[in-house]
Tab-separated table of N, CA and C and ligand atoms in Angstrom:
chain	number	residue	atom	x	y	z
P	1	UNK	N	-39.079	-1.853	24.187
P	1	UNK	CA	-39.447	-2.683	23.034
P	1	UNK	C	-39.358	-4.159	23.407
P	2	UNK	N	-40.232	-4.964	22.815
P	2	UNK	CA	-40.232	-6.400	23.138
P	2	UNK	C	-38.969	-7.091	22.601
P	3	UNK	N	-38.559	-8.124	23.329
P	3	UNK	CA	-37.335	-8.853	22.979
P	3	UNK	C	-37.385	-9.383	21.546
P	4	UNK	N	-38.565	-9.859	21.163
P	4	UNK	CA	-38.733	-10.401	19.811
P	4	UNK	C	-38.430	-9.361	18.735
P	5	UNK	N	-38.926	-8.163	18.969
P	5	UNK	CA	-38.714	-7.081	17.997
P	5	UNK	C	-37.254	-6.651	17.975
P	6	UNK	N	-36.656	-6.623	19.154
P	6	UNK	CA	-35.233	-6.288	19.239
P	6	UNK	C	-34.421	-7.286	18.415
P	7	UNK	N	-34.783	-8.565	18.553
P	7	UNK	CA	-34.077	-9.611	17.794
P	7	UNK	C	-34.255	-9.401	16.295
P	8	UNK	N	-35.462	-9.020	15.923
P	8	UNK	CA	-35.735	-8.759	14.509
P	8	UNK	C	-34.800	-7.668	13.986
P	9	UNK	N	-34.701	-6.571	14.739
P	9	UNK	CA	-33.850	-5.467	14.285
P	9	UNK	C	-32.370	-5.853	14.327
P	10	UNK	N	-32.004	-6.669	15.303
P	10	UNK	CA	-30.615	-7.115	15.370
P	10	UNK	C	-30.254	-7.894	14.089
P	11	UNK	N	-31.188	-8.787	13.678
P	11	UNK	CA	-30.926	-9.563	12.459
P	11	UNK	C	-30.862	-8.679	11.223
P	12	UNK	N	-31.768	-7.719	11.143
P	12	UNK	CA	-31.766	-6.797	10.007
P	12	UNK	C	-30.418	-6.078	9.927
P	13	UNK	N	-29.946	-5.601	11.084
P	13	UNK	CA	-28.686	-4.851	11.125
P	13	UNK	C	-27.497	-5.733	10.760
P	14	UNK	N	-27.499	-6.953	11.295
P	14	UNK	CA	-26.389	-7.867	11.016
P	14	UNK	C	-26.363	-8.219	9.524
P	15	UNK	N	-27.550	-8.485	8.951
P	15	UNK	CA	-27.611	-8.789	7.514
P	15	UNK	C	-27.075	-7.634	6.679
P	16	UNK	N	-27.472	-6.429	7.065
P	16	UNK	CA	-27.044	-5.267	6.298
P	16	UNK	C	-25.526	-5.092	6.397
P	17	UNK	N	-25.015	-5.303	7.601
P	17	UNK	CA	-23.567	-5.202	7.813
P	17	UNK	C	-22.840	-6.243	6.967
P	18	UNK	N	-23.350	-7.470	6.974
P	18	UNK	CA	-22.715	-8.544	6.193
P	18	UNK	C	-22.682	-8.181	4.719
P	19	UNK	N	-23.786	-7.670	4.188
P	19	UNK	CA	-23.789	-7.382	2.754
P	19	UNK	C	-22.873	-6.203	2.452
P	20	UNK	N	-22.790	-5.241	3.367
P	20	UNK	CA	-21.867	-4.121	3.162
P	20	UNK	C	-20.417	-4.602	3.190
P	21	UNK	N	-20.109	-5.469	4.114
P	21	UNK	CA	-18.745	-5.979	4.214
P	21	UNK	C	-18.404	-6.817	2.998
P	22	UNK	N	-19.385	-7.566	2.485
P	22	UNK	CA	-19.185	-8.341	1.261
P	22	UNK	C	-18.841	-7.428	0.110
P	23	UNK	N	-19.609	-6.337	-0.026
P	23	UNK	CA	-19.369	-5.364	-1.087
P	23	UNK	C	-17.997	-4.726	-0.932
P	24	UNK	N	-17.640	-4.384	0.296
P	24	UNK	CA	-16.359	-3.727	0.551
P	24	UNK	C	-15.203	-4.631	0.138
P	25	UNK	N	-15.308	-5.916	0.451
P	25	UNK	CA	-14.271	-6.874	0.062
P	25	UNK	C	-14.120	-6.921	-1.444
P	26	UNK	N	-15.284	-6.943	-2.121
P	26	UNK	CA	-15.279	-7.043	-3.569
P	26	UNK	C	-14.552	-5.831	-4.164
P	27	UNK	N	-14.827	-4.645	-3.619
P	27	UNK	CA	-14.211	-3.426	-4.127
P	27	UNK	C	-12.691	-3.508	-3.998
P	28	UNK	N	-12.221	-3.953	-2.872
P	28	UNK	CA	-10.773	-4.061	-2.657
P	28	UNK	C	-10.164	-5.020	-3.670
P	29	UNK	N	-10.801	-6.167	-3.868
P	29	UNK	CA	-10.280	-7.153	-4.808
P	29	UNK	C	-10.241	-6.577	-6.214
P	30	UNK	N	-11.326	-5.912	-6.609
P	30	UNK	CA	-11.374	-5.332	-7.948
P	30	UNK	C	-10.295	-4.273	-8.122
P	31	UNK	N	-10.089	-3.463	-7.111
P	31	UNK	CA	-9.106	-2.394	-7.190
P	31	UNK	C	-7.696	-2.967	-7.350
P	32	UNK	N	-7.381	-3.977	-6.562
P	32	UNK	CA	-6.018	-4.518	-6.603
P	32	UNK	C	-5.785	-5.317	-7.884
P	33	UNK	N	-6.805	-6.034	-8.366
P	33	UNK	CA	-6.574	-6.839	-9.568
P	33	UNK	C	-6.512	-5.948	-10.812
P	34	UNK	N	-7.270	-4.841	-10.836
P	34	UNK	CA	-7.232	-3.923	-11.977
P	34	UNK	C	-5.887	-3.204	-12.085
P	35	UNK	N	-5.280	-2.913	-10.956
P	35	UNK	CA	-4.080	-2.078	-10.924
P	35	UNK	C	-2.988	-2.590	-11.856
P	36	UNK	N	-2.850	-3.879	-11.974
P	36	UNK	CA	-1.781	-4.458	-12.782
P	36	UNK	C	-2.138	-4.514	-14.272
P	37	UNK	N	-3.412	-4.349	-14.589
P	37	UNK	CA	-3.864	-4.648	-15.949
P	37	UNK	C	-3.887	-3.467	-16.923
P	38	UNK	N	-3.495	-2.277	-16.489
P	38	UNK	CA	-3.574	-1.107	-17.356
P	38	UNK	C	-2.221	-0.417	-17.506
P	39	UNK	N	-1.392	-0.895	-18.414
P	39	UNK	CA	-0.081	-0.267	-18.590
P	39	UNK	C	-0.188	1.076	-19.317
P	40	UNK	N	-1.254	1.284	-20.117
P	40	UNK	CA	-1.419	2.519	-20.880
P	40	UNK	C	-1.809	3.673	-19.958
P	41	UNK	N	-1.126	4.853	-20.086
P	41	UNK	CA	-1.387	5.985	-19.176
P	41	UNK	C	-2.829	6.505	-19.237
P	42	UNK	N	-3.434	6.494	-20.430
P	42	UNK	CA	-4.825	6.975	-20.549
P	42	UNK	C	-5.762	6.092	-19.738
P	43	UNK	N	-5.548	4.821	-19.907
P	43	UNK	CA	-6.348	3.877	-19.138
P	43	UNK	C	-6.125	4.060	-17.650
P	44	UNK	N	-4.870	4.378	-17.341
P	44	UNK	CA	-4.553	4.554	-15.922
P	44	UNK	C	-5.305	5.741	-15.347
P	45	UNK	N	-5.421	6.815	-16.158
P	45	UNK	CA	-6.153	7.999	-15.703
P	45	UNK	C	-7.624	7.661	-15.468
P	46	UNK	N	-8.211	6.946	-16.410
P	46	UNK	CA	-9.597	6.518	-16.259
P	46	UNK	C	-9.747	5.688	-14.998
P	47	UNK	N	-8.787	4.817	-14.873
P	47	UNK	CA	-8.818	3.912	-13.741
P	47	UNK	C	-8.698	4.691	-12.424
P	48	UNK	N	-7.866	5.719	-12.460
P	48	UNK	CA	-7.671	6.576	-11.292
P	48	UNK	C	-9.008	7.185	-10.848
P	49	UNK	N	-9.779	7.739	-11.809
P	49	UNK	CA	-11.033	8.369	-11.425
P	49	UNK	C	-12.056	7.315	-10.988
P	50	UNK	N	-12.011	6.155	-11.624
P	50	UNK	CA	-12.862	5.061	-11.156
P	50	UNK	C	-12.545	4.751	-9.705
P	51	UNK	N	-11.260	4.801	-9.431
P	51	UNK	CA	-10.802	4.439	-8.106
P	51	UNK	C	-11.268	5.464	-7.079
P	52	UNK	N	-11.198	6.750	-7.455
P	52	UNK	CA	-11.707	7.780	-6.548
P	52	UNK	C	-13.194	7.571	-6.264
P	53	UNK	N	-13.879	7.208	-7.324
P	53	UNK	CA	-15.303	6.930	-7.185
P	53	UNK	C	-15.523	5.779	-6.207
P	54	UNK	N	-14.756	4.713	-6.400
P	54	UNK	CA	-14.843	3.559	-5.505
P	54	UNK	C	-14.555	3.960	-4.062
P	55	UNK	N	-13.530	4.797	-3.899
P	55	UNK	CA	-13.138	5.184	-2.542
P	55	UNK	C	-14.231	6.013	-1.884
P	56	UNK	N	-14.892	6.861	-2.698
P	56	UNK	CA	-16.001	7.648	-2.143
P	56	UNK	C	-17.117	6.737	-1.677
P	57	UNK	N	-17.424	5.733	-2.495
P	57	UNK	CA	-18.447	4.775	-2.102
P	57	UNK	C	-18.036	4.081	-0.814
P	58	UNK	N	-16.787	3.708	-0.787
P	58	UNK	CA	-16.300	3.006	0.403
P	58	UNK	C	-16.406	3.870	1.655
P	59	UNK	N	-16.183	5.173	1.476
P	59	UNK	CA	-16.298	6.088	2.599
P	59	UNK	C	-17.728	6.069	3.145
P	60	UNK	N	-18.687	6.090	2.210
P	60	UNK	CA	-20.088	6.030	2.615
P	60	UNK	C	-20.399	4.713	3.298
P	61	UNK	N	-19.857	3.627	2.706
P	61	UNK	CA	-20.070	2.304	3.302
P	61	UNK	C	-19.513	2.241	4.716
P	62	UNK	N	-18.304	2.810	4.863
P	62	UNK	CA	-17.661	2.759	6.179
P	62	UNK	C	-18.499	3.493	7.215
P	63	UNK	N	-19.037	4.651	6.811
P	63	UNK	CA	-19.876	5.408	7.741
P	63	UNK	C	-21.116	4.620	8.125
P	64	UNK	N	-21.705	3.968	7.116
P	64	UNK	CA	-22.908	3.184	7.390
P	64	UNK	C	-22.574	2.000	8.289
P	65	UNK	N	-21.437	1.356	8.027
P	65	UNK	CA	-21.024	0.224	8.859
P	65	UNK	C	-20.866	0.686	10.314
P	66	UNK	N	-20.261	1.865	10.509
P	66	UNK	CA	-20.118	2.402	11.867
P	66	UNK	C	-21.463	2.654	12.519
P	67	UNK	N	-22.401	3.175	11.723
P	67	UNK	CA	-23.744	3.428	12.269
P	67	UNK	C	-24.413	2.125	12.689
P	68	UNK	N	-24.193	1.085	11.867
P	68	UNK	CA	-24.781	-0.213	12.197
P	68	UNK	C	-24.159	-0.756	13.482
P	69	UNK	N	-22.839	-0.613	13.601
P	69	UNK	CA	-22.160	-1.054	14.831
P	69	UNK	C	-22.738	-0.337	16.053
P	70	UNK	N	-22.915	0.987	15.912
P	70	UNK	CA	-23.491	1.772	17.013
P	70	UNK	C	-24.881	1.258	17.373
P	71	UNK	N	-25.663	0.975	16.327
P	71	UNK	CA	-27.023	0.500	16.574
P	71	UNK	C	-27.000	-0.835	17.312
P	72	UNK	N	-26.069	-1.728	16.914
P	72	UNK	CA	-25.955	-3.020	17.595
P	72	UNK	C	-25.528	-2.829	19.051
P	73	UNK	N	-24.658	-1.851	19.275
P	73	UNK	CA	-24.252	-1.548	20.659
P	73	UNK	C	-25.434	-1.043	21.480
P	74	UNK	N	-26.272	-0.229	20.830
P	74	UNK	CA	-27.457	0.275	21.539
P	74	UNK	C	-28.404	-0.870	21.875
P	75	UNK	N	-28.479	-1.859	20.977
P	75	UNK	CA	-29.307	-3.034	21.261
P	75	UNK	C	-28.781	-3.727	22.515
P	76	UNK	N	-27.460	-3.951	22.553
P	76	UNK	CA	-26.850	-4.622	23.706
P	76	UNK	C	-27.042	-3.819	24.993
P	77	UNK	N	-27.012	-2.505	24.869
P	77	UNK	CA	-27.151	-1.639	26.040
P	77	UNK	C	-28.615	-1.432	26.429
P	78	UNK	N	-29.535	-1.987	25.620
P	78	UNK	CA	-30.959	-1.818	25.905
P	78	UNK	C	-31.479	-0.436	25.580
P	79	UNK	N	-30.735	0.277	24.709
P	79	UNK	CA	-31.146	1.646	24.377
P	79	UNK	C	-31.684	1.761	22.964
P	80	UNK	N	-31.807	0.624	22.294
P	80	UNK	CA	-32.227	0.679	20.896
P	80	UNK	C	-33.671	1.161	20.792
P	81	UNK	N	-33.907	2.039	19.808
P	81	UNK	CA	-35.272	2.514	19.574
P	81	UNK	C	-35.657	3.680	20.464
P	82	UNK	N	-34.687	4.168	21.257
P	82	UNK	CA	-34.938	5.330	22.097
P	82	UNK	C	-34.266	6.539	21.445
P	83	UNK	N	-35.013	7.620	21.324
P	83	UNK	CA	-34.468	8.819	20.699
P	83	UNK	C	-33.369	9.423	21.582
P	84	UNK	N	-32.215	9.669	20.941
P	84	UNK	CA	-31.069	10.251	21.637
P	84	UNK	C	-31.361	11.637	22.186
P	85	UNK	N	-32.235	12.323	21.486
P	85	UNK	CA	-32.465	13.730	21.762
P	85	UNK	C	-33.500	13.929	22.878
P	86	UNK	N	-34.651	13.288	22.743
P	86	UNK	CA	-35.741	13.549	23.690
P	86	UNK	C	-36.060	12.353	24.583
P	87	UNK	N	-35.449	11.178	24.306
P	87	UNK	CA	-35.679	10.014	25.165
P	87	UNK	C	-36.994	9.289	24.926
P	88	UNK	N	-37.757	9.732	23.918
P	88	UNK	CA	-39.002	9.043	23.569
P	88	UNK	C	-38.696	7.830	22.701
P	89	UNK	N	-39.672	6.916	22.617
P	89	UNK	CA	-39.482	5.768	21.728
P	89	UNK	C	-39.627	6.192	20.266
P	90	UNK	N	-38.740	5.663	19.441
P	90	UNK	CA	-38.827	5.922	18.002
P	90	UNK	C	-39.848	4.952	17.423
P	91	UNK	N	-40.689	5.425	16.515
P	91	UNK	CA	-41.747	4.562	15.984
P	91	UNK	C	-41.137	3.381	15.218
P	92	UNK	N	-41.858	2.240	15.288
P	92	UNK	CA	-41.354	1.039	14.618
P	92	UNK	C	-41.285	1.209	13.121
P	93	UNK	N	-42.223	1.940	12.553
P	93	UNK	CA	-42.226	2.171	11.105
P	93	UNK	C	-40.938	2.880	10.702
P	94	UNK	N	-40.558	3.849	11.518
P	94	UNK	CA	-39.335	4.593	11.233
P	94	UNK	C	-38.100	3.697	11.378
P	95	UNK	N	-38.093	2.867	12.410
P	95	UNK	CA	-36.954	1.960	12.612
P	95	UNK	C	-36.859	0.933	11.491
P	96	UNK	N	-38.028	0.501	10.996
P	96	UNK	CA	-38.008	-0.468	9.892
P	96	UNK	C	-37.421	0.162	8.642
P	97	UNK	N	-37.763	1.414	8.402
P	97	UNK	CA	-37.255	2.101	7.225
P	97	UNK	C	-35.769	2.415	7.387
P	98	UNK	N	-35.372	2.693	8.627
P	98	UNK	CA	-33.995	3.124	8.866
P	98	UNK	C	-33.550	2.672	10.252
P	99	UNK	N	-33.147	1.384	10.350
P	99	UNK	CA	-32.835	0.825	11.678
P	99	UNK	C	-31.660	1.504	12.392
P	100	UNK	N	-30.805	2.219	11.662
P	100	UNK	CA	-29.655	2.844	12.320
P	100	UNK	C	-29.984	4.209	12.916
P	101	UNK	N	-31.212	4.655	12.746
P	101	UNK	CA	-31.555	5.999	13.220
P	101	UNK	C	-31.452	6.129	14.743
P	102	UNK	N	-31.053	7.309	15.200
P	102	UNK	CA	-30.964	7.539	16.649
P	102	UNK	C	-31.942	8.624	17.086
P	103	UNK	N	-32.713	9.135	16.132
P	103	UNK	CA	-33.636	10.229	16.465
P	103	UNK	C	-35.064	9.857	16.087
P	104	UNK	N	-36.023	10.283	16.887
P	104	UNK	CA	-37.419	10.109	16.516
P	104	UNK	C	-37.739	11.096	15.386
P	105	UNK	N	-38.866	10.910	14.776
P	105	UNK	CA	-39.184	11.710	13.595
P	105	UNK	C	-39.247	13.212	13.928
P	106	UNK	N	-39.764	13.545	15.100
P	106	UNK	CA	-39.865	14.969	15.467
P	106	UNK	C	-38.486	15.612	15.618
P	107	UNK	N	-37.586	14.897	16.310
P	107	UNK	CA	-36.238	15.443	16.513
P	107	UNK	C	-35.478	15.490	15.197
P	108	UNK	N	-35.718	14.493	14.350
P	108	UNK	CA	-35.055	14.468	13.048
P	108	UNK	C	-35.499	15.674	12.214
P	109	UNK	N	-36.793	15.952	12.263
P	109	UNK	CA	-37.307	17.084	11.495
P	109	UNK	C	-36.748	18.406	12.017
P	110	UNK	N	-36.640	18.487	13.336
P	110	UNK	CA	-36.058	19.698	13.933
P	110	UNK	C	-34.605	19.867	13.509
P	111	UNK	N	-33.879	18.742	13.512
P	111	UNK	CA	-32.470	18.782	13.124
P	111	UNK	C	-32.326	19.246	11.675
P	112	UNK	N	-33.171	18.685	10.808
P	112	UNK	CA	-33.110	19.067	9.392
P	112	UNK	C	-33.481	20.531	9.206
P	113	UNK	N	-34.432	20.970	9.993
P	113	UNK	CA	-34.848	22.372	9.948
P	113	UNK	C	-33.673	23.278	10.332
P	114	UNK	N	-32.953	22.887	11.381
P	114	UNK	CA	-31.793	23.655	11.836
P	114	UNK	C	-30.722	23.704	10.767
P	115	UNK	N	-30.464	22.530	10.141
P	115	UNK	CA	-29.450	22.464	9.085
P	115	UNK	C	-29.809	23.349	7.909
P	116	UNK	N	-31.097	23.398	7.592
P	116	UNK	CA	-31.532	24.229	6.472
P	116	UNK	C	-31.295	25.706	6.764
P	117	UNK	N	-31.473	26.074	8.031
P	117	UNK	CA	-31.351	27.491	8.386
P	117	UNK	C	-29.888	27.953	8.411
P	118	UNK	N	-28.975	27.007	8.614
P	118	UNK	CA	-27.558	27.381	8.710
P	118	UNK	C	-26.953	27.826	7.391
F	201	ZN	ZN1	-36.856	12.706	19.808
């Protein structure tokens, strides 16, 4: 892939990481500031489930952040945009839609097919 395009994807990934980290910070702040404000047990229960919900979101965010880190590492290693499975180039349209992907569309479809059969 051309250096210019690599730079484009690097910026996309960094921006996405920044916004995810911004969101993650906000969640932590909201969680800690809310904790002191609900002395009533009913409210605390509601708050507890809200918190589980937040933590689930955070889990997803963390996974995505890791994927973005991996993608940035692949950029540095010169492996970005190469399918992990078959070694072919991943189409730019696919990378634009999902820059963290490590599989070309054919391998991704095969993987999904396998998962469905299990
Ligand atoms: Zn492939």
